[in-house]
Amino acid sequence: AQKVTQAQTEISVVEKEDVTLDCVYETRDTTYYLFWYKQPPSGELVFLIRRNSFDEQNEISGRYSWNFQKSTSSFNFTITASQVVDSAVYFCALSGWGSNYKLTFGKGTLLTVNP
Amino acid sequence: DTAVSQTPKYLVTQMGNDKSIKCEQNLGHDTMYWYKQDSKKFLKIMFSYNNKELIINETVPNRFSPKSPDKAHLNLHINSLELGDSAVYFCASSQDGGLGTEAFFGQGTRLTVV
């Protein structure tokens, strides 16, 4: 069985603060992919990043960075110098070799960035 | 051009009614999905179709019947609606359902059963 845990239900920060969203996953698959999606207040789901289980290099995209650590089964997401527009629900998701054709989502973290 | 489009965006209906949600993707993808997001924002797969064939039916009640007339369309029909069906339903598509392909989501349909 696969499981994704986002222990932080809600996070509130002030603009320009850095914030890290945690994601811990469980899978028996040796080959799997991890994803982050953003759901802004308008409701759509926006794909942010995909990382496979064989690539533990950290990735940076502008103010966003991701830290993948297989040793702790974590795939954490950091927003540097947060902005009000970053306010959204962020979902971590997992797709394993034994579970093609679906994503298993965490329960999401609501990030509120206050001006 | 909207990649994955769902209609309607909002749907309010009475218990016991039958309703449909339509989904179309213009990305040329082989795989389409329906996900349900409950009031606590939890997202869960309902169905996956690959080249019009049902791949995943994740213990969804029989009142929910997906139909895929072609690769670009996946509609969801719900019979005898119940209060507990109130949720946001997301359609999605991916290049194929294989490992690692990211899914692109529609804007969601907020279904309210009264």
PDB file of C-alpha atoms in Angstrom:
ATOM      1  CA  ALA A   1       0.000   0.000   0.000  1.00  0.00           C
ATOM      2  CA  GLN A   2       1.120   3.505  -0.676  1.00  0.00           C
ATOM      3  CA  LYS A   3       0.745   6.448   1.632  1.00  0.00           C
ATOM      4  CA  VAL A   4       1.649  10.118   1.598  1.00  0.00           C
ATOM      5  CA  THR A   5       1.684  12.120   4.814  1.00  0.00           C
ATOM      6  CA  GLN A   6       1.665  15.869   4.987  1.00  0.00           C
ATOM      7  CA  ALA A   7       1.708  16.458   8.702  1.00  0.00           C
ATOM      8  CA  GLN A   8       1.318  20.230   8.471  1.00  0.00           C
ATOM      9  CA  THR A   9      -2.352  20.958   7.978  1.00  0.00           C
ATOM     10  CA  GLU A  10      -1.956  24.736   7.924  1.00  0.00           C
ATOM     11  CA  ILE A  11       0.990  27.113   7.870  1.00  0.00           C
ATOM     12  CA  SER A  12       0.816  30.866   8.153  1.00  0.00           C
ATOM     13  CA  VAL A  13       3.790  33.103   7.385  1.00  0.00           C
ATOM     14  CA  VAL A  14       4.474  36.732   6.714  1.00  0.00           C
ATOM     15  CA  GLU A  15       5.543  37.795   3.264  1.00  0.00           C
ATOM     16  CA  LYS A  16       9.262  37.338   2.510  1.00  0.00           C
ATOM     17  CA  GLU A  17       9.652  34.556   5.046  1.00  0.00           C
ATOM     18  CA  ASP A  18      10.961  31.219   3.879  1.00  0.00           C
ATOM     19  CA  VAL A  19       8.663  28.256   4.428  1.00  0.00           C
ATOM     20  CA  THR A  20       9.120  24.503   4.096  1.00  0.00           C
ATOM     21  CA  LEU A  21       6.271  22.102   3.436  1.00  0.00           C
ATOM     22  CA  ASP A  22       6.927  18.561   4.577  1.00  0.00           C
ATOM     23  CA  CYS A  23       6.039  15.383   2.736  1.00  0.00           C
ATOM     24  CA  VAL A  24       6.744  11.853   3.920  1.00  0.00           C
ATOM     25  CA  TYR A  25       5.817   8.857   1.821  1.00  0.00           C
ATOM     26  CA  GLU A  26       5.523   5.104   2.162  1.00  0.00           C
ATOM     27  CA  THR A  27       5.831   2.616  -0.657  1.00  0.00           C
ATOM     28  CA  ARG A  28       7.176  -0.873  -1.233  1.00  0.00           C
ATOM     29  CA  ASP A  29       8.043  -0.048  -4.814  1.00  0.00           C
ATOM     30  CA  THR A  30      11.681   0.536  -5.648  1.00  0.00           C
ATOM     31  CA  THR A  31      10.675   2.597  -8.655  1.00  0.00           C
ATOM     32  CA  TYR A  32       8.312   5.450  -8.002  1.00  0.00           C
ATOM     33  CA  TYR A  33       7.678   9.095  -8.715  1.00  0.00           C
ATOM     34  CA  LEU A  34       6.873  11.964  -6.393  1.00  0.00           C
ATOM     35  CA  PHE A  35       4.949  15.070  -7.335  1.00  0.00           C
ATOM     36  CA  TRP A  36       3.923  18.411  -5.923  1.00  0.00           C
ATOM     37  CA  TYR A  37       0.751  20.176  -7.000  1.00  0.00           C
ATOM     38  CA  LYS A  38      -0.546  23.618  -6.047  1.00  0.00           C
ATOM     39  CA  GLN A  39      -4.225  24.438  -5.583  1.00  0.00           C
ATOM     40  CA  PRO A  40      -4.740  28.218  -5.348  1.00  0.00           C
ATOM     41  CA  PRO A  41      -7.989  29.700  -4.013  1.00  0.00           C
ATOM     42  CA  SER A  42      -9.421  29.633  -7.542  1.00  0.00           C
ATOM     43  CA  GLY A  43      -9.503  25.829  -7.198  1.00  0.00           C
ATOM     44  CA  GLU A  44      -7.520  24.435 -10.100  1.00  0.00           C
ATOM     45  CA  LEU A  45      -4.677  21.974  -9.578  1.00  0.00           C
ATOM     46  CA  VAL A  46      -1.348  23.083 -10.968  1.00  0.00           C
ATOM     47  CA  PHE A  47       1.535  20.674 -11.513  1.00  0.00           C
ATOM     48  CA  LEU A  48       4.793  21.933  -9.964  1.00  0.00           C
ATOM     49  CA  ILE A  49       7.377  19.167 -10.080  1.00  0.00           C
ATOM     50  CA  ARG A  50       8.024  15.477 -10.643  1.00  0.00           C
ATOM     51  CA  ARG A  51      10.962  13.535  -9.219  1.00  0.00           C
ATOM     52  CA  ASN A  52      11.824   9.865  -9.739  1.00  0.00           C
ATOM     53  CA  SER A  53      13.123   7.567  -7.058  1.00  0.00           C
ATOM     54  CA  PHE A  54      16.566   7.276  -8.629  1.00  0.00           C
ATOM     55  CA  ASP A  55      17.267  10.973  -8.702  1.00  0.00           C
ATOM     56  CA  GLU A  56      18.023  12.435  -5.308  1.00  0.00           C
ATOM     57  CA  GLN A  57      19.432  15.682  -6.573  1.00  0.00           C
ATOM     58  CA  ASN A  58      17.788  18.708  -5.125  1.00  0.00           C
ATOM     59  CA  GLU A  59      16.024  20.937  -7.587  1.00  0.00           C
ATOM     60  CA  ILE A  60      15.592  24.674  -7.631  1.00  0.00           C
ATOM     61  CA  SER A  61      13.189  26.629  -9.781  1.00  0.00           C
ATOM     62  CA  GLY A  62      13.167  30.313  -8.991  1.00  0.00           C
ATOM     63  CA  ARG A  63      11.960  30.717  -5.415  1.00  0.00           C
ATOM     64  CA  TYR A  64      10.951  27.059  -5.212  1.00  0.00           C
ATOM     65  CA  SER A  65      13.242  24.234  -4.190  1.00  0.00           C
ATOM     66  CA  TRP A  66      12.729  20.585  -3.441  1.00  0.00           C
ATOM     67  CA  ASN A  67      14.720  18.287  -1.176  1.00  0.00           C
ATOM     68  CA  PHE A  68      14.329  14.565  -1.870  1.00  0.00           C
ATOM     69  CA  GLN A  69      15.838  12.208   0.704  1.00  0.00           C
ATOM     70  CA  LYS A  70      15.223   8.488   0.240  1.00  0.00           C
ATOM     71  CA  SER A  71      16.840   7.707   3.602  1.00  0.00           C
ATOM     72  CA  THR A  72      13.993   9.486   5.378  1.00  0.00           C
ATOM     73  CA  SER A  73      11.342   8.914   2.671  1.00  0.00           C
ATOM     74  CA  SER A  74      10.796  12.626   2.412  1.00  0.00           C
ATOM     75  CA  PHE A  75      10.256  15.049  -0.417  1.00  0.00           C
ATOM     76  CA  ASN A  76      10.074  18.503   1.117  1.00  0.00           C
ATOM     77  CA  PHE A  77       9.223  21.725  -0.666  1.00  0.00           C
ATOM     78  CA  THR A  78      10.673  25.110   0.277  1.00  0.00           C
ATOM     79  CA  ILE A  79       9.457  28.493  -0.870  1.00  0.00           C
ATOM     80  CA  THR A  80      12.038  31.221  -0.421  1.00  0.00           C
ATOM     81  CA  ALA A  81      10.941  34.808   0.158  1.00  0.00           C
ATOM     82  CA  SER A  82       7.271  33.876   0.128  1.00  0.00           C
ATOM     83  CA  GLN A  83       4.723  36.098  -1.561  1.00  0.00           C
ATOM     84  CA  VAL A  84       1.004  36.553  -1.079  1.00  0.00           C
ATOM     85  CA  VAL A  85       0.425  34.804  -4.411  1.00  0.00           C
ATOM     86  CA  ASP A  86       1.966  31.659  -2.942  1.00  0.00           C
ATOM     87  CA  SER A  87      -1.098  31.267  -0.714  1.00  0.00           C
ATOM     88  CA  ALA A  88      -2.644  27.951  -1.704  1.00  0.00           C
ATOM     89  CA  VAL A  89      -3.102  24.343  -0.707  1.00  0.00           C
ATOM     90  CA  TYR A  90      -0.060  22.308  -1.675  1.00  0.00           C
ATOM     91  CA  PHE A  91      -0.334  18.588  -2.313  1.00  0.00           C
ATOM     92  CA  CYS A  92       2.392  15.998  -2.387  1.00  0.00           C
ATOM     93  CA  ALA A  93       1.596  12.867  -4.415  1.00  0.00           C
ATOM     94  CA  LEU A  94       3.112   9.483  -5.202  1.00  0.00           C
ATOM     95  CA  SER A  95       2.912   7.091  -8.121  1.00  0.00           C
ATOM     96  CA  GLY A  96       4.524   3.710  -7.707  1.00  0.00           C
ATOM     97  CA  TRP A  97       5.414   0.920 -10.095  1.00  0.00           C
ATOM     98  CA  GLY A  98       2.622  -1.163  -8.753  1.00  0.00           C
ATOM     99  CA  SER A  99       0.100   1.604  -8.997  1.00  0.00           C
ATOM    100  CA  ASN A 100       0.252   3.049 -12.454  1.00  0.00           C
ATOM    101  CA  TYR A 101      -2.715   5.001 -13.634  1.00  0.00           C
ATOM    102  CA  LYS A 102      -3.233   6.837 -10.367  1.00  0.00           C
ATOM    103  CA  LEU A 103      -1.706   9.325  -7.990  1.00  0.00           C
ATOM    104  CA  THR A 104      -1.897   8.861  -4.240  1.00  0.00           C
ATOM    105  CA  PHE A 105      -2.201  12.281  -2.664  1.00  0.00           C
ATOM    106  CA  GLY A 106      -1.373  13.573   0.771  1.00  0.00           C
ATOM    107  CA  LYS A 107      -4.050  15.559   2.568  1.00  0.00           C
ATOM    108  CA  GLY A 108      -2.491  18.855   1.604  1.00  0.00           C
ATOM    109  CA  THR A 109      -1.002  21.794   3.465  1.00  0.00           C
ATOM    110  CA  LEU A 110      -2.801  25.125   3.427  1.00  0.00           C
ATOM    111  CA  LEU A 111      -0.218  27.874   3.171  1.00  0.00           C
ATOM    112  CA  THR A 112      -1.310  31.406   3.955  1.00  0.00           C
ATOM    113  CA  VAL A 113       1.139  34.193   3.231  1.00  0.00           C
ATOM    114  CA  ASN A 114       0.150  37.416   4.925  1.00  0.00           C
ATOM    115  CA  PRO A 115       1.274  40.832   3.677  1.00  0.00           C
TER     116      PRO A 115
ATOM    117  CA  ASP B   1      -7.071  26.953 -25.309  1.00  0.00           C
ATOM    118  CA  THR B   2      -8.000  25.020 -22.207  1.00  0.00           C
ATOM    119  CA  ALA B   3      -6.091  21.735 -22.011  1.00  0.00           C
ATOM    120  CA  VAL B   4      -8.575  19.840 -19.839  1.00  0.00           C
ATOM    121  CA  SER B   5     -12.042  21.294 -19.655  1.00  0.00           C
ATOM    122  CA  GLN B   6     -14.981  20.194 -17.546  1.00  0.00           C
ATOM    123  CA  THR B   7     -18.585  21.234 -17.660  1.00  0.00           C
ATOM    124  CA  PRO B   8     -20.373  22.405 -15.693  1.00  0.00           C
ATOM    125  CA  LYS B   9     -18.183  24.205 -13.191  1.00  0.00           C
ATOM    126  CA  TYR B  10     -20.955  24.283 -10.621  1.00  0.00           C
ATOM    127  CA  LEU B  11     -23.832  21.861 -10.223  1.00  0.00           C
ATOM    128  CA  VAL B  12     -26.549  22.097  -7.589  1.00  0.00           C
ATOM    129  CA  THR B  13     -29.163  19.373  -7.577  1.00  0.00           C
ATOM    130  CA  GLN B  14     -31.603  17.568  -5.338  1.00  0.00           C
ATOM    131  CA  MET B  15     -31.154  14.180  -3.779  1.00  0.00           C
ATOM    132  CA  GLY B  16     -32.264  11.360  -5.998  1.00  0.00           C
ATOM    133  CA  ASN B  17     -31.569  13.147  -9.262  1.00  0.00           C
ATOM    134  CA  ASP B  18     -29.269  11.876 -12.013  1.00  0.00           C
ATOM    135  CA  LYS B  19     -26.561  14.184 -13.340  1.00  0.00           C
ATOM    136  CA  SER B  20     -23.598  14.111 -15.687  1.00  0.00           C
ATOM    137  CA  ILE B  21     -20.270  15.908 -15.785  1.00  0.00           C
ATOM    138  CA  LYS B  22     -18.433  16.164 -19.065  1.00  0.00           C
ATOM    139  CA  CYS B  23     -14.691  16.265 -19.602  1.00  0.00           C
ATOM    140  CA  GLU B  24     -12.619  16.861 -22.699  1.00  0.00           C
ATOM    141  CA  GLN B  25      -8.876  17.118 -23.202  1.00  0.00           C
ATOM    142  CA  ASN B  26      -7.110  18.531 -26.242  1.00  0.00           C
ATOM    143  CA  LEU B  27      -3.622  17.381 -25.292  1.00  0.00           C
ATOM    144  CA  GLY B  28      -3.688  14.171 -27.282  1.00  0.00           C
ATOM    145  CA  HIS B  29      -3.242  12.151 -24.103  1.00  0.00           C
ATOM    146  CA  ASP B  30      -4.081   8.468 -23.874  1.00  0.00           C
ATOM    147  CA  THR B  31      -5.147   8.355 -20.235  1.00  0.00           C
ATOM    148  CA  MET B  32      -7.935  10.169 -18.434  1.00  0.00           C
ATOM    149  CA  TYR B  33      -9.013  10.166 -14.808  1.00  0.00           C
ATOM    150  CA  TRP B  34     -11.701  11.213 -12.392  1.00  0.00           C
ATOM    151  CA  TYR B  35     -10.672  12.318  -8.918  1.00  0.00           C
ATOM    152  CA  LYS B  36     -12.949  13.321  -6.045  1.00  0.00           C
ATOM    153  CA  GLN B  37     -11.992  16.064  -3.594  1.00  0.00           C
ATOM    154  CA  ASP B  38     -14.013  16.027  -0.404  1.00  0.00           C
ATOM    155  CA  SER B  39     -14.833  18.883   1.946  1.00  0.00           C
ATOM    156  CA  LYS B  40     -11.513  18.416   3.744  1.00  0.00           C
ATOM    157  CA  LYS B  41      -9.640  18.808   0.442  1.00  0.00           C
ATOM    158  CA  PHE B  42      -8.652  15.155   0.307  1.00  0.00           C
ATOM    159  CA  LEU B  43      -8.106  14.008  -3.293  1.00  0.00           C
ATOM    160  CA  LYS B  44      -8.804  10.417  -4.215  1.00  0.00           C
ATOM    161  CA  ILE B  45      -8.788   8.565  -7.514  1.00  0.00           C
ATOM    162  CA  MET B  46     -12.129   7.274  -8.699  1.00  0.00           C
ATOM    163  CA  PHE B  47     -11.509   5.982 -12.222  1.00  0.00           C
ATOM    164  CA  SER B  48      -8.728   5.741 -14.775  1.00  0.00           C
ATOM    165  CA  TYR B  49      -9.204   5.087 -18.461  1.00  0.00           C
ATOM    166  CA  ASN B  50      -6.498   4.315 -20.989  1.00  0.00           C
ATOM    167  CA  ASN B  51      -7.425   4.432 -24.671  1.00  0.00           C
ATOM    168  CA  LYS B  52     -11.089   4.250 -23.723  1.00  0.00           C
ATOM    169  CA  GLU B  53     -10.589   1.180 -21.541  1.00  0.00           C
ATOM    170  CA  LEU B  54     -11.321   1.186 -17.820  1.00  0.00           C
ATOM    171  CA  ILE B  55      -8.117   0.550 -15.888  1.00  0.00           C
ATOM    172  CA  ILE B  56      -8.952   1.568 -12.353  1.00  0.00           C
ATOM    173  CA  ASN B  57     -12.261   1.558 -10.514  1.00  0.00           C
ATOM    174  CA  GLU B  58     -11.387   2.477  -6.988  1.00  0.00           C
ATOM    175  CA  THR B  59     -14.329   0.996  -5.059  1.00  0.00           C
ATOM    176  CA  VAL B  60     -16.698   3.624  -6.287  1.00  0.00           C
ATOM    177  CA  PRO B  61     -20.443   2.955  -5.845  1.00  0.00           C
ATOM    178  CA  ASN B  62     -22.255   1.606  -8.885  1.00  0.00           C
ATOM    179  CA  ARG B  63     -24.244   4.815  -9.034  1.00  0.00           C
ATOM    180  CA  PHE B  64     -21.163   6.366 -10.620  1.00  0.00           C
ATOM    181  CA  SER B  65     -20.652   5.332 -14.216  1.00  0.00           C
ATOM    182  CA  PRO B  66     -17.868   6.760 -16.344  1.00  0.00           C
ATOM    183  CA  LYS B  67     -18.088   6.700 -20.113  1.00  0.00           C
ATOM    184  CA  SER B  68     -15.304   7.302 -22.581  1.00  0.00           C
ATOM    185  CA  PRO B  69     -16.632   7.654 -26.130  1.00  0.00           C
ATOM    186  CA  ASP B  70     -13.116   8.404 -27.388  1.00  0.00           C
ATOM    187  CA  LYS B  71      -9.668   9.119 -26.023  1.00  0.00           C
ATOM    188  CA  ALA B  72     -10.365  12.817 -25.688  1.00  0.00           C
ATOM    189  CA  HIS B  73     -13.513  12.503 -23.596  1.00  0.00           C
ATOM    190  CA  LEU B  74     -14.365  10.991 -20.246  1.00  0.00           C
ATOM    191  CA  ASN B  75     -17.787  11.745 -18.856  1.00  0.00           C
ATOM    192  CA  LEU B  76     -19.104  10.916 -15.414  1.00  0.00           C
ATOM    193  CA  HIS B  77     -22.726  10.027 -14.854  1.00  0.00           C
ATOM    194  CA  ILE B  78     -24.121   9.814 -11.349  1.00  0.00           C
ATOM    195  CA  ASN B  79     -27.451   8.175 -10.582  1.00  0.00           C
ATOM    196  CA  SER B  80     -29.642   8.706  -7.540  1.00  0.00           C
ATOM    197  CA  LEU B  81     -27.503  11.437  -6.064  1.00  0.00           C
ATOM    198  CA  GLU B  82     -26.955  11.418  -2.305  1.00  0.00           C
ATOM    199  CA  LEU B  83     -25.923  14.152   0.092  1.00  0.00           C
ATOM    200  CA  GLY B  84     -22.543  12.472   0.524  1.00  0.00           C
ATOM    201  CA  ASP B  85     -21.798  12.901  -3.155  1.00  0.00           C
ATOM    202  CA  SER B  86     -21.298  16.613  -2.597  1.00  0.00           C
ATOM    203  CA  ALA B  87     -17.673  17.289  -3.491  1.00  0.00           C
ATOM    204  CA  VAL B  88     -15.451  18.752  -6.160  1.00  0.00           C
ATOM    205  CA  TYR B  89     -14.849  16.343  -9.023  1.00  0.00           C
ATOM    206  CA  PHE B  90     -11.696  16.748 -11.066  1.00  0.00           C
ATOM    207  CA  CYS B  91     -11.049  15.330 -14.465  1.00  0.00           C
ATOM    208  CA  ALA B  92      -7.408  14.867 -15.483  1.00  0.00           C
ATOM    209  CA  SER B  93      -5.357  13.474 -18.311  1.00  0.00           C
ATOM    210  CA  SER B  94      -1.801  12.283 -18.821  1.00  0.00           C
ATOM    211  CA  GLN B  95       0.314  11.240 -21.789  1.00  0.00           C
ATOM    212  CA  ASP B  96      -0.153   7.699 -20.682  1.00  0.00           C
ATOM    213  CA  GLY B  97      -0.867   6.171 -17.330  1.00  0.00           C
ATOM    214  CA  GLY B  98       2.621   4.876 -17.006  1.00  0.00           C
ATOM    215  CA  LEU B  99       4.869   5.562 -14.110  1.00  0.00           C
ATOM    216  CA  GLY B 100       5.933   9.137 -13.770  1.00  0.00           C
ATOM    217  CA  THR B 101       3.666  10.846 -16.225  1.00  0.00           C
ATOM    218  CA  GLU B 102       2.243  13.959 -14.693  1.00  0.00           C
ATOM    219  CA  ALA B 103      -1.474  14.501 -14.769  1.00  0.00           C
ATOM    220  CA  PHE B 104      -3.023  17.730 -15.987  1.00  0.00           C
ATOM    221  CA  PHE B 105      -6.220  18.639 -14.200  1.00  0.00           C
ATOM    222  CA  GLY B 106      -9.387  20.396 -15.242  1.00  0.00           C
ATOM    223  CA  GLN B 107     -10.763  23.246 -13.180  1.00  0.00           C
ATOM    224  CA  GLY B 108     -13.090  20.977 -11.236  1.00  0.00           C
ATOM    225  CA  THR B 109     -16.853  20.659 -10.936  1.00  0.00           C
ATOM    226  CA  ARG B 110     -18.321  21.591  -7.579  1.00  0.00           C
ATOM    227  CA  LEU B 111     -21.317  19.327  -7.026  1.00  0.00           C
ATOM    228  CA  THR B 112     -23.744  20.242  -4.269  1.00  0.00           C
ATOM    229  CA  VAL B 113     -26.554  17.846  -3.452  1.00  0.00           C
ATOM    230  CA  VAL B 114     -29.389  19.341  -1.413  1.00  0.00           C
TER     231      VAL B 114
END
